[in-house]
PDB file of C-alpha atoms in Angstrom:
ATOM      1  CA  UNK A 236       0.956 -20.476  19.637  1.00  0.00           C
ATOM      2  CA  UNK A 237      -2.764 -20.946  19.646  1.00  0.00           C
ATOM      3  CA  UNK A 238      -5.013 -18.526  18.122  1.00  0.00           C
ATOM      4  CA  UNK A 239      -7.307 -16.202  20.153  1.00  0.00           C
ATOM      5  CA  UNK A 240      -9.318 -13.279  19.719  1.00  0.00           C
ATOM      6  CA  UNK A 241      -6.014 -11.278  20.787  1.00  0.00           C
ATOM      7  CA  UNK A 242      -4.087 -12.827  18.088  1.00  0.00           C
ATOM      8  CA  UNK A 243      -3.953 -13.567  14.370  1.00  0.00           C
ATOM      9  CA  UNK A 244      -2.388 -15.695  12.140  1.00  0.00           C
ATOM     10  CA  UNK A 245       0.407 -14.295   9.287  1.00  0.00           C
ATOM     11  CA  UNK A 246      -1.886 -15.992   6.584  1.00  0.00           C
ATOM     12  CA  UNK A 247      -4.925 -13.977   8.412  1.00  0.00           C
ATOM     13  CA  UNK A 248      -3.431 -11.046   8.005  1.00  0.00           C
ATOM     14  CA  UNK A 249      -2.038 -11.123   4.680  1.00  0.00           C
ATOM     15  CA  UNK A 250      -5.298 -11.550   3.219  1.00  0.00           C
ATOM     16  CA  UNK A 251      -6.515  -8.130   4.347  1.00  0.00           C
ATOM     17  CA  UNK A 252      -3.231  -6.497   3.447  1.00  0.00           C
ATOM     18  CA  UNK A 253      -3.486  -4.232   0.831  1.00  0.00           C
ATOM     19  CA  UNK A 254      -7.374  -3.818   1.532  1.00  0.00           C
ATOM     20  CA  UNK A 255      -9.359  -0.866   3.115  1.00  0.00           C
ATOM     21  CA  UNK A 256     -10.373  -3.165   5.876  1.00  0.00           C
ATOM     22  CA  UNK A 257      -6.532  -3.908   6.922  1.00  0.00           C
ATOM     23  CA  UNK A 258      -5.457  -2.937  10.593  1.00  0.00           C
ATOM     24  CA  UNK A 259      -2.923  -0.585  11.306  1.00  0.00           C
ATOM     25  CA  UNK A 260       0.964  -3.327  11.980  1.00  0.00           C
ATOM     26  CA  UNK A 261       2.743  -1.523  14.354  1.00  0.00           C
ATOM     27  CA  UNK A 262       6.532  -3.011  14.780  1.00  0.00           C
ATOM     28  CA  UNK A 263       7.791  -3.033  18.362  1.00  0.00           C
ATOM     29  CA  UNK A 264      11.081  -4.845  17.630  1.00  0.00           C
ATOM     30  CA  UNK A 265      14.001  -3.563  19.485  1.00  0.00           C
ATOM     31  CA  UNK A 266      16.500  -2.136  17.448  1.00  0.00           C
ATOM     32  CA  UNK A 267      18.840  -5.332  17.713  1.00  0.00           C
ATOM     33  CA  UNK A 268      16.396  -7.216  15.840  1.00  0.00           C
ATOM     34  CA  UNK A 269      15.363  -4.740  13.777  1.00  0.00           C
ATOM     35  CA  UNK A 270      18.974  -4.185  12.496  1.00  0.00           C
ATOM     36  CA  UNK A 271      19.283  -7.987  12.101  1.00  0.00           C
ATOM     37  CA  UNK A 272      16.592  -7.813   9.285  1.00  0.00           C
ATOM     38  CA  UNK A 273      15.754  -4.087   8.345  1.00  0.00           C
ATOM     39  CA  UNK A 274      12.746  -5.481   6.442  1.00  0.00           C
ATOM     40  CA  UNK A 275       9.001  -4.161   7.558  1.00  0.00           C
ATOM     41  CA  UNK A 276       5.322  -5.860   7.142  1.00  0.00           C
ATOM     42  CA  UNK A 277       3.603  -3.918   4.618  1.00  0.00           C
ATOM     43  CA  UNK A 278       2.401  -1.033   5.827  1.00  0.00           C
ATOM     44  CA  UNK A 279       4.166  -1.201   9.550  1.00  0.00           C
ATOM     45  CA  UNK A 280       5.211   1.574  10.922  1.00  0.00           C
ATOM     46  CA  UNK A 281       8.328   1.203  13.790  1.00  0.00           C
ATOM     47  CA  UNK A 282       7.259   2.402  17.359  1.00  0.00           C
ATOM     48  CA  UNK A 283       8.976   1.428  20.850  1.00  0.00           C
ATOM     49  CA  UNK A 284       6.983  -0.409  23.186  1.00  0.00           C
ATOM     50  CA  UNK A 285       8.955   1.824  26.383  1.00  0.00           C
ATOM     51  CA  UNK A 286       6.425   4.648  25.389  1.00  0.00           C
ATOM     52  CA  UNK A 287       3.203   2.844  24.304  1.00  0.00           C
ATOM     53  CA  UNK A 288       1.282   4.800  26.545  1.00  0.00           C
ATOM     54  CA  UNK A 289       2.179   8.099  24.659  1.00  0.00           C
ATOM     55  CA  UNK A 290       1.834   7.036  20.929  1.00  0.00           C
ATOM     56  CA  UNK A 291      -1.116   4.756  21.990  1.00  0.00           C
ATOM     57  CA  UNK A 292      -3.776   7.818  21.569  1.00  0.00           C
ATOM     58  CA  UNK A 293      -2.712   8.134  17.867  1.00  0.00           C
ATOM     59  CA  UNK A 294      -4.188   4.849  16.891  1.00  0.00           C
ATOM     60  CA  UNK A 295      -7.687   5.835  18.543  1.00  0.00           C
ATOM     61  CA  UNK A 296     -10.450   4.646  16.288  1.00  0.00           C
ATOM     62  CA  UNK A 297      -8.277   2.315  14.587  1.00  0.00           C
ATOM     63  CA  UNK A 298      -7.823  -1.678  15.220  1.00  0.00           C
ATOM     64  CA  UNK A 299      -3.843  -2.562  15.566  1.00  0.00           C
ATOM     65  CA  UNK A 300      -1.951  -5.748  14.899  1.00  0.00           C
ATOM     66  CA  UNK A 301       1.286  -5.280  16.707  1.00  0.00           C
ATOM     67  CA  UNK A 302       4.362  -7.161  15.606  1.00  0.00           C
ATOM     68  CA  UNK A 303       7.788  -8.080  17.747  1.00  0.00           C
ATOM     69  CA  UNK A 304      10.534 -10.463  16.800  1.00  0.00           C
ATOM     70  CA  UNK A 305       8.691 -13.984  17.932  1.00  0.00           C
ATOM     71  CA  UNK A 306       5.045 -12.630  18.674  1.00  0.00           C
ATOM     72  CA  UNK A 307       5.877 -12.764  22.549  1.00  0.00           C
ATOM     73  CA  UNK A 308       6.371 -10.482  25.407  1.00  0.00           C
ATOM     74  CA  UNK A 309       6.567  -7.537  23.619  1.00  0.00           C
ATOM     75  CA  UNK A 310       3.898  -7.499  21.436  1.00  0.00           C
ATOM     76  CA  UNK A 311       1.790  -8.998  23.694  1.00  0.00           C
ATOM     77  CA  UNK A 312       2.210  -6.399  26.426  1.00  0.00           C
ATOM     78  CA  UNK A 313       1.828  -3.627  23.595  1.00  0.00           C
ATOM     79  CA  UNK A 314      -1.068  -5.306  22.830  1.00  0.00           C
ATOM     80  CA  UNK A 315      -2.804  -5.479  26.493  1.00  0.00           C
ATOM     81  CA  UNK A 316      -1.530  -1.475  26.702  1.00  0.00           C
ATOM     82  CA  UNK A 317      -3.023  -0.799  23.808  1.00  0.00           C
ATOM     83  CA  UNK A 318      -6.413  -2.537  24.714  1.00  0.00           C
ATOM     84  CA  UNK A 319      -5.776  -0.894  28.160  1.00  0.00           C
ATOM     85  CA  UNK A 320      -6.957   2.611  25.654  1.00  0.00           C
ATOM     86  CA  UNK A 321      -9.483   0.957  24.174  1.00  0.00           C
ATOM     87  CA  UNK A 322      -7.722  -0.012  21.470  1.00  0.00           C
ATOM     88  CA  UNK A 323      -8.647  -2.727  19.583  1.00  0.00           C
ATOM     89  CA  UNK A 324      -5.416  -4.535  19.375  1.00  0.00           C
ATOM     90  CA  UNK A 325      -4.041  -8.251  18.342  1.00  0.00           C
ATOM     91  CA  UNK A 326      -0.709  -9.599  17.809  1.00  0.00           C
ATOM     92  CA  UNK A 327       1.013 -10.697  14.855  1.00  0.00           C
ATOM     93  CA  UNK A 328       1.462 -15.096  15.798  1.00  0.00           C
ATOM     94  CA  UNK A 329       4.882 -15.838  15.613  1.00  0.00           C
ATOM     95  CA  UNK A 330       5.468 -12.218  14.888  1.00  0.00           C
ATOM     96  CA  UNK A 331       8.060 -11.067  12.194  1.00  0.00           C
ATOM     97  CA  UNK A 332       9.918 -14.396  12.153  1.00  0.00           C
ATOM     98  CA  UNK A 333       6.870 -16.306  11.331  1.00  0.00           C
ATOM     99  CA  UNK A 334       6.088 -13.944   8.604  1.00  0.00           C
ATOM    100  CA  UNK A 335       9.528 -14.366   6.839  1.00  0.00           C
ATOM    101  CA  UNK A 336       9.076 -18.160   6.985  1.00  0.00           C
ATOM    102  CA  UNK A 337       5.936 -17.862   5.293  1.00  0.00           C
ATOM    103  CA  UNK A 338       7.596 -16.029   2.536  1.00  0.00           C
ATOM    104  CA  UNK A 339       4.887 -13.309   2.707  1.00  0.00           C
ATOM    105  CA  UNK A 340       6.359  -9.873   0.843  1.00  0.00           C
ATOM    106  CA  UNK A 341       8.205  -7.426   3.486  1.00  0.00           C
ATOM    107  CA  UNK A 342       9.269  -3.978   2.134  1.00  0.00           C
ATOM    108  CA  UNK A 343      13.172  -2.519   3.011  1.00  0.00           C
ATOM    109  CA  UNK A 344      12.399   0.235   4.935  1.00  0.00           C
ATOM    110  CA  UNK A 345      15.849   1.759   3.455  1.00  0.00           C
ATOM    111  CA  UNK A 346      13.858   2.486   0.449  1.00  0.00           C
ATOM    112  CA  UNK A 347      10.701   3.950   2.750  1.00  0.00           C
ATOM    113  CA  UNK A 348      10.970   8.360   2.632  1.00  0.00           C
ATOM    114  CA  UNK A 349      11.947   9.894   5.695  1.00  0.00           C
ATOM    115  CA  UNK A 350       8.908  10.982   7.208  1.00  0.00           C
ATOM    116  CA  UNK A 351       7.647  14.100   8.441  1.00  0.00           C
ATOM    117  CA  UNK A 352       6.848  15.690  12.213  1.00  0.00           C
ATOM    118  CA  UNK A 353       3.386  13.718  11.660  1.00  0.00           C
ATOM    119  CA  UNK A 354       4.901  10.263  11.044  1.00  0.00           C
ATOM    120  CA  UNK A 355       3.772  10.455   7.539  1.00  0.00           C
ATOM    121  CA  UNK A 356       5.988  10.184   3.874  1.00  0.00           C
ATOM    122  CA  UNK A 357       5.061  13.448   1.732  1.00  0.00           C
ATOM    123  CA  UNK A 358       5.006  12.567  -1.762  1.00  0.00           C
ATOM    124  CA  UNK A 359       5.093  14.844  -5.272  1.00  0.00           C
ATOM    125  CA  UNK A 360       3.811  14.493  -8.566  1.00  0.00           C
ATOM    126  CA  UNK A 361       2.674  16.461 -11.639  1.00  0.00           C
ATOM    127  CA  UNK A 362      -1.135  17.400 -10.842  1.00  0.00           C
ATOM    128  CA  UNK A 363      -4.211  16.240 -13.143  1.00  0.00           C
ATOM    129  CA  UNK A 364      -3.393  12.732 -12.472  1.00  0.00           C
ATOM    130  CA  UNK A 365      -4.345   9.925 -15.151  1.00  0.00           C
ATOM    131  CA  UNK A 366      -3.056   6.589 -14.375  1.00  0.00           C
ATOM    132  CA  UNK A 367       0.133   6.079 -12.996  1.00  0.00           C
ATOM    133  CA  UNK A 368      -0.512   9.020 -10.510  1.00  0.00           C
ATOM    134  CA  UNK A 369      -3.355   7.583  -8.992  1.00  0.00           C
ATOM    135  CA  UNK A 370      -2.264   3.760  -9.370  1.00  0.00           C
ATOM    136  CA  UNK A 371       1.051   4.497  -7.075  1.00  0.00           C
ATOM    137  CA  UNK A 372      -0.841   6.263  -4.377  1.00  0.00           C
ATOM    138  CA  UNK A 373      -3.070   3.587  -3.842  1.00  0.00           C
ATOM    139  CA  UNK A 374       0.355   1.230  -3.690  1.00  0.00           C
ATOM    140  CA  UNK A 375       1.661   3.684  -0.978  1.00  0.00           C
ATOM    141  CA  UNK A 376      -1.519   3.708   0.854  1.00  0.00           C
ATOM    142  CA  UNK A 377      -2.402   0.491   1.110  1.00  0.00           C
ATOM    143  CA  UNK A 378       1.117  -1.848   0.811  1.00  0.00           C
ATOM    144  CA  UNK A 379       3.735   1.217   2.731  1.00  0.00           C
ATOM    145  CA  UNK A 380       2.436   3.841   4.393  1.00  0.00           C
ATOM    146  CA  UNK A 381      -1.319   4.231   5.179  1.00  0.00           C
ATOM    147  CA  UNK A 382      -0.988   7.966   6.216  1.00  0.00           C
ATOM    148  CA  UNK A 383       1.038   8.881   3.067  1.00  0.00           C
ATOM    149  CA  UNK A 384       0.181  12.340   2.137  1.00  0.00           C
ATOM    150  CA  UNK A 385       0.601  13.608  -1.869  1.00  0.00           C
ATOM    151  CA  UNK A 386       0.819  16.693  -3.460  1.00  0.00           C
ATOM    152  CA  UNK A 387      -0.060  17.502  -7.184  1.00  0.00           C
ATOM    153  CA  UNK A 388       1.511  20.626  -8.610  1.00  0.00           C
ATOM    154  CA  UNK A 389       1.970  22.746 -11.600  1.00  0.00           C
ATOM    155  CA  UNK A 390       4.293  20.250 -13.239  1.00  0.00           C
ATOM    156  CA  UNK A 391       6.818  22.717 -13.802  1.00  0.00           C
ATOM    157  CA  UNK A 392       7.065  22.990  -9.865  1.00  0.00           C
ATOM    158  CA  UNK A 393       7.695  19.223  -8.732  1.00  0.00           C
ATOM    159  CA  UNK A 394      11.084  19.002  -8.213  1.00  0.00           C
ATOM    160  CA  UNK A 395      11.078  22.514  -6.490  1.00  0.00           C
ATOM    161  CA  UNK A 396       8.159  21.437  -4.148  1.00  0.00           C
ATOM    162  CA  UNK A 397       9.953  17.976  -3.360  1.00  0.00           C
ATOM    163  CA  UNK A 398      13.113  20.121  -2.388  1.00  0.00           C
ATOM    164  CA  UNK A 399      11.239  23.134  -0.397  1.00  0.00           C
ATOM    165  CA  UNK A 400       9.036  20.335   1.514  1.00  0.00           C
ATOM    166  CA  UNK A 401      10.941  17.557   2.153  1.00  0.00           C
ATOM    167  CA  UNK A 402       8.403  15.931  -0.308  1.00  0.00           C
ATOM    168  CA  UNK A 403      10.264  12.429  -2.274  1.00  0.00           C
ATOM    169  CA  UNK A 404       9.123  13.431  -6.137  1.00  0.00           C
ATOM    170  CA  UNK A 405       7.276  10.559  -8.253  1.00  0.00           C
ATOM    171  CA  UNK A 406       6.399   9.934 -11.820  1.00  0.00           C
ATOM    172  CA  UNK A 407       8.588  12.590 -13.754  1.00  0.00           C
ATOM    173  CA  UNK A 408      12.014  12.808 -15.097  1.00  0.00           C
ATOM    174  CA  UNK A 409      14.854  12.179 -13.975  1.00  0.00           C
ATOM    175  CA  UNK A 410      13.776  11.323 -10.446  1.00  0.00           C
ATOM    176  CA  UNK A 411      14.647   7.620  -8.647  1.00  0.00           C
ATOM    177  CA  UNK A 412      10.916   6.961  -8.505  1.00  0.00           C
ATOM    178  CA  UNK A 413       9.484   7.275 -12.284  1.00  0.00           C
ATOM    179  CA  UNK A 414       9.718   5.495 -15.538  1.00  0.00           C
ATOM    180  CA  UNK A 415      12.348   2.718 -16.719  1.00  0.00           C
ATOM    181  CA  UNK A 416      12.870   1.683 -19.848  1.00  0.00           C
ATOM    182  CA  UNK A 417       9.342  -0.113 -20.980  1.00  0.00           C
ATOM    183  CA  UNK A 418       8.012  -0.275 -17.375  1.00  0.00           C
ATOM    184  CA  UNK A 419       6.244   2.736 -15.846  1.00  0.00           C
ATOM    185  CA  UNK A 420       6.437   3.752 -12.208  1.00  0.00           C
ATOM    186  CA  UNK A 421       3.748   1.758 -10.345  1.00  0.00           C
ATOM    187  CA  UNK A 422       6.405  -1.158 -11.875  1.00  0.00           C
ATOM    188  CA  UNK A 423       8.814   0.208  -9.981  1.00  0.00           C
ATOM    189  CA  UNK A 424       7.621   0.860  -6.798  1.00  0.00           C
ATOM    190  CA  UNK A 425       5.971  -2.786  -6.969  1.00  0.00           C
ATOM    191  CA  UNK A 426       9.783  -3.790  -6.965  1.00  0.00           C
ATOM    192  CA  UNK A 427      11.585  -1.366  -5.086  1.00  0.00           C
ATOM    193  CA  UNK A 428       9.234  -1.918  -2.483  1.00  0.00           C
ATOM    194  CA  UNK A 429       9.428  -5.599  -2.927  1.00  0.00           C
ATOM    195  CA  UNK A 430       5.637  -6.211  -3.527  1.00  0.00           C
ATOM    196  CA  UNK A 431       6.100  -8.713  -6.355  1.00  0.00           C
ATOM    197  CA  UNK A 432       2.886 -11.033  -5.581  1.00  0.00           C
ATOM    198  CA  UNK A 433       1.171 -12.693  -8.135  1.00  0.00           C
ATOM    199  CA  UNK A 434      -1.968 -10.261  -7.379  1.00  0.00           C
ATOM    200  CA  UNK A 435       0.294  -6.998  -7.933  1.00  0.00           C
ATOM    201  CA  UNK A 436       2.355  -8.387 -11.158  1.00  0.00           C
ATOM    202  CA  UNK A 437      -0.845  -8.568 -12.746  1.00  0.00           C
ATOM    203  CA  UNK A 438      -2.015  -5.406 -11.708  1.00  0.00           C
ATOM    204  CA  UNK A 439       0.941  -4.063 -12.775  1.00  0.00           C
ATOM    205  CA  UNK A 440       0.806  -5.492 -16.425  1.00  0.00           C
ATOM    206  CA  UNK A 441      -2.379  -3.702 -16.406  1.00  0.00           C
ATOM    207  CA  UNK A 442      -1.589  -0.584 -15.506  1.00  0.00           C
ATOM    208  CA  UNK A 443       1.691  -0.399 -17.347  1.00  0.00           C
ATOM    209  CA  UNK A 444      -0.974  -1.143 -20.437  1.00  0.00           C
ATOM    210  CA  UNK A 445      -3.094   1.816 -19.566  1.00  0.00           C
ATOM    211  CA  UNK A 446      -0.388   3.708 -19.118  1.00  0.00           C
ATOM    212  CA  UNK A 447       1.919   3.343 -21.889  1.00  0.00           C
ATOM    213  CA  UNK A 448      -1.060   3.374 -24.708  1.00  0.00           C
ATOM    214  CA  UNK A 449       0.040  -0.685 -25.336  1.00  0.00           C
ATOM    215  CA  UNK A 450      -3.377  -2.087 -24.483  1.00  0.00           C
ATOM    216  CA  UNK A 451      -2.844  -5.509 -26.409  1.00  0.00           C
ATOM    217  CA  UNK A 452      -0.729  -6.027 -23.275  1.00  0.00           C
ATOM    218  CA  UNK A 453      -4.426  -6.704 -21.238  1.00  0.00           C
ATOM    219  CA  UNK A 454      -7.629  -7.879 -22.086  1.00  0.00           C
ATOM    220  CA  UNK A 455      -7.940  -5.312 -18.915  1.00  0.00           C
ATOM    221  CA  UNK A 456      -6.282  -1.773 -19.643  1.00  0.00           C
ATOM    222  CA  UNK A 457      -8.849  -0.988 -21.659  1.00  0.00           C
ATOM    223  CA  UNK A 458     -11.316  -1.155 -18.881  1.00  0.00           C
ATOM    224  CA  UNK A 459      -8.760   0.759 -16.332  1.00  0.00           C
ATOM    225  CA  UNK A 460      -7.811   3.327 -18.833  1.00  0.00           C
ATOM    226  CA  UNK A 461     -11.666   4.331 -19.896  1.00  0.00           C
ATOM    227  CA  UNK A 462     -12.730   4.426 -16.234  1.00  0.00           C
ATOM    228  CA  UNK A 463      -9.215   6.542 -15.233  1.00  0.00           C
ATOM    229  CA  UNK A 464     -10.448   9.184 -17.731  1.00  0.00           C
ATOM    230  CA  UNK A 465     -13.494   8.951 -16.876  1.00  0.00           C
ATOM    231  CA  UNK A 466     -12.415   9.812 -13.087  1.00  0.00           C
ATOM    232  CA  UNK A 467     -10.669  12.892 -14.170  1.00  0.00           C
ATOM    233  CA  UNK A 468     -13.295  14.664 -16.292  1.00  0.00           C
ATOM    234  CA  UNK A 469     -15.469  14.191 -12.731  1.00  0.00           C
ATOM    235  CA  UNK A 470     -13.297  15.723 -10.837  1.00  0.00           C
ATOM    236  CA  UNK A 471     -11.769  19.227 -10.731  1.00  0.00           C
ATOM    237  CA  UNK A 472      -9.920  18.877  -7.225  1.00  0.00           C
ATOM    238  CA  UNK A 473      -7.206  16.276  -7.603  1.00  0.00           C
ATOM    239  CA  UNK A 474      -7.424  14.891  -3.972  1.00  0.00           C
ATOM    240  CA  UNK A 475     -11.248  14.239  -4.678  1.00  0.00           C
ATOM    241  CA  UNK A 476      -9.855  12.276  -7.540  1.00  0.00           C
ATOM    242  CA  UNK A 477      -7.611  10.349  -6.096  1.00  0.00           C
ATOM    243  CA  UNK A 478     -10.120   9.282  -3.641  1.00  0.00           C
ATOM    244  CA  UNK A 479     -12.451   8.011  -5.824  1.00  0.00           C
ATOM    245  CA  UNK A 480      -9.362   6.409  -7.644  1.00  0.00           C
ATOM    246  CA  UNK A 481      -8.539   4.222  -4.174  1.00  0.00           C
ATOM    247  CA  UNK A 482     -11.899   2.672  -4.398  1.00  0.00           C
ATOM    248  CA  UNK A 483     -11.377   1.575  -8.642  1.00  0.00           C
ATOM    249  CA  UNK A 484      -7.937   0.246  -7.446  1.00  0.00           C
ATOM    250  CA  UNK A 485      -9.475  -1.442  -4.684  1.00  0.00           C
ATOM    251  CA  UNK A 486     -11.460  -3.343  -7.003  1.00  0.00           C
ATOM    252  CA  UNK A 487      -8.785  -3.941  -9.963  1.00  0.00           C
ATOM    253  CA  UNK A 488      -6.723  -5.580  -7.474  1.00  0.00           C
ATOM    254  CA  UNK A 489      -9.591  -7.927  -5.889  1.00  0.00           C
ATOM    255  CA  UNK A 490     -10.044  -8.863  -9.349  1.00  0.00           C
ATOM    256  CA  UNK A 491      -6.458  -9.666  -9.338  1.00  0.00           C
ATOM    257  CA  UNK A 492      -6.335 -11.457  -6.407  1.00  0.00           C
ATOM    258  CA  UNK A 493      -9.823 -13.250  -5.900  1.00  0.00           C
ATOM    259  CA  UNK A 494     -11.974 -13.543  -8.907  1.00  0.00           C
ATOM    260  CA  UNK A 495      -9.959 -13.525 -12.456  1.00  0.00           C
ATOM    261  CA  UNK A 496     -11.448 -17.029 -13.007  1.00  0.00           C
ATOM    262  CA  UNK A 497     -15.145 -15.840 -12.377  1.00  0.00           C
ATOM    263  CA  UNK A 498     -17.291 -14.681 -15.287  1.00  0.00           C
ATOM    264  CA  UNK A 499     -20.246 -13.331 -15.851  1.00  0.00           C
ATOM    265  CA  UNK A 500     -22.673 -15.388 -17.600  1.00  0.00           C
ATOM    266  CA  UNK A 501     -25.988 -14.115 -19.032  1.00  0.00           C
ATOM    267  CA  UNK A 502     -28.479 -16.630 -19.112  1.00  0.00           C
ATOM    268  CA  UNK A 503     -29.426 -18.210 -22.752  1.00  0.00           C
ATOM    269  CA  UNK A 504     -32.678 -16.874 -23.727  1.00  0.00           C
ATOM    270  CA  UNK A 505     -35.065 -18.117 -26.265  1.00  0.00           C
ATOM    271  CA  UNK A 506     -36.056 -14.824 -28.867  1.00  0.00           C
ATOM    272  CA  UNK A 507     -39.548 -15.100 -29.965  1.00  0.00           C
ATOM    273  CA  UNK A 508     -40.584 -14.249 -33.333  1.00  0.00           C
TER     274      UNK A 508
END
């Protein structure tokens, strides 16, 4: 399949994966295919393509890659609906096979949360986040569900709140999604989530060094930890925090990705006397 402006290539797209800049993957294979290989893009989220016209308006705003078993009819004529909205829509070359064979990462979306009226996981933690509570957000929203929504609570509360509002509780005792062993929860979901790049393994030695106070672990964690604390003496409101936290994980992992080779070199200078 030759590329177009309608279409993009798996290696296109998984270089803006996991970046502010990626588009919204919606999956349009049928459920036959689907059950085949229950396996999901990064960040995809399942819709049909009988009733494009109805979920179309939801992606308003946004620009869509749209991803069926091969990358033919039926992403194709999602793709022309969606454009039909004025949505700015490609499709996924070779669609999910194509990916597979490329080895690129693909999360089980058995271990995805149910999600709520909205379309959107609801998440839980123990508010005045540090490290680990910001770092797994920013997995969530940028590697499984972009519209993940999180709630930080009186830490007493979180498995109360999880239970009352459907909510799938994160980095505290005795919960599937938290600490094991030496490695702390943004370990975890990088492998329950099946995320294990080369980018995010180093990320994750980095924040599991911030996080667990063993800082010879990375010339790094020093750097993430100072500029974690940092973020919450700034900020009072915890979803302000977090905010500001997507942007410094933004950049820790286009350090891991991009530029760990690069230094900064300050020109030699003569001192005069």
């Amino acid at each position: 399949m030759s590329s177009s402006y309608t279409s993009i290539s798996p290696e296109k797209l998984s270089r803006l994966i996991g970046t502010a800049a990626a588009p919204a993957l919606v999956d349009v294979r049928i459920d036959e295919d689907f059950a085949a290989d229950p396996r999901l893009i990064p960040g995809a989220v399942r819709r049909s393509h009988l009733d494009v016209q109805q979920w179309a308006p939801s992606f308003t705003g946004q620009s869509v890659v749209v991803v069926c078993q091969k990358g033919k009819k039926l992403s194709e004529g999602t793709a022309a609906w969606l454009r039909c909205s004025n949505i700015a829509a490609e499709v996924l070359e070779g669609g999910h096979v194509s990916w597979r064979e490329a080895q690129l990462p693909t999360v089980p979306a058995n271990r995805i949360p149910a999600r709520d009226g909205r379309g959107r996981t609801v998440w839980v933690t123990r508010s005045r986040p540090k490290i680990d509570r910001i770092a797994c957000p920013w997995l969530i929203r940028r590697f499984v569900d972009p519209a993940a929504v999180f709630l930080f609570v009186t830490p007493a509360e979180v498995e109360a709140v999880a239970e009352r509002f459907q909510a799938t509780a994160f980095d505290v005792e005795n919960v599937f999604w938290s600490h094991r062993g030496e490695l702390c929860t943004f370990d975890i979901m990088v492998d329950e989530f099946g995320l294990r790049t080369p980018a995010l393994e180093r990320l994750a030695t980095i924040v599991r060094a911030a996080d667990t106070a063993r800082l010879d672990l990375s010339p790094e964690a020093p750097g993430l930890l100072a500029a974690s604390l940092g973020l919450s003496r700034m900020y009072d409101d915890d979803l302000e925090q977090l905010s500001a936290g997507l942007l410094l994980y933004d950049a820790f992992y286009r350090w891991c990705r991009d530029a760990t080779k690069e230094a900064h070199n300050w020109p030699n200078s003569k001192v005069k006397s």
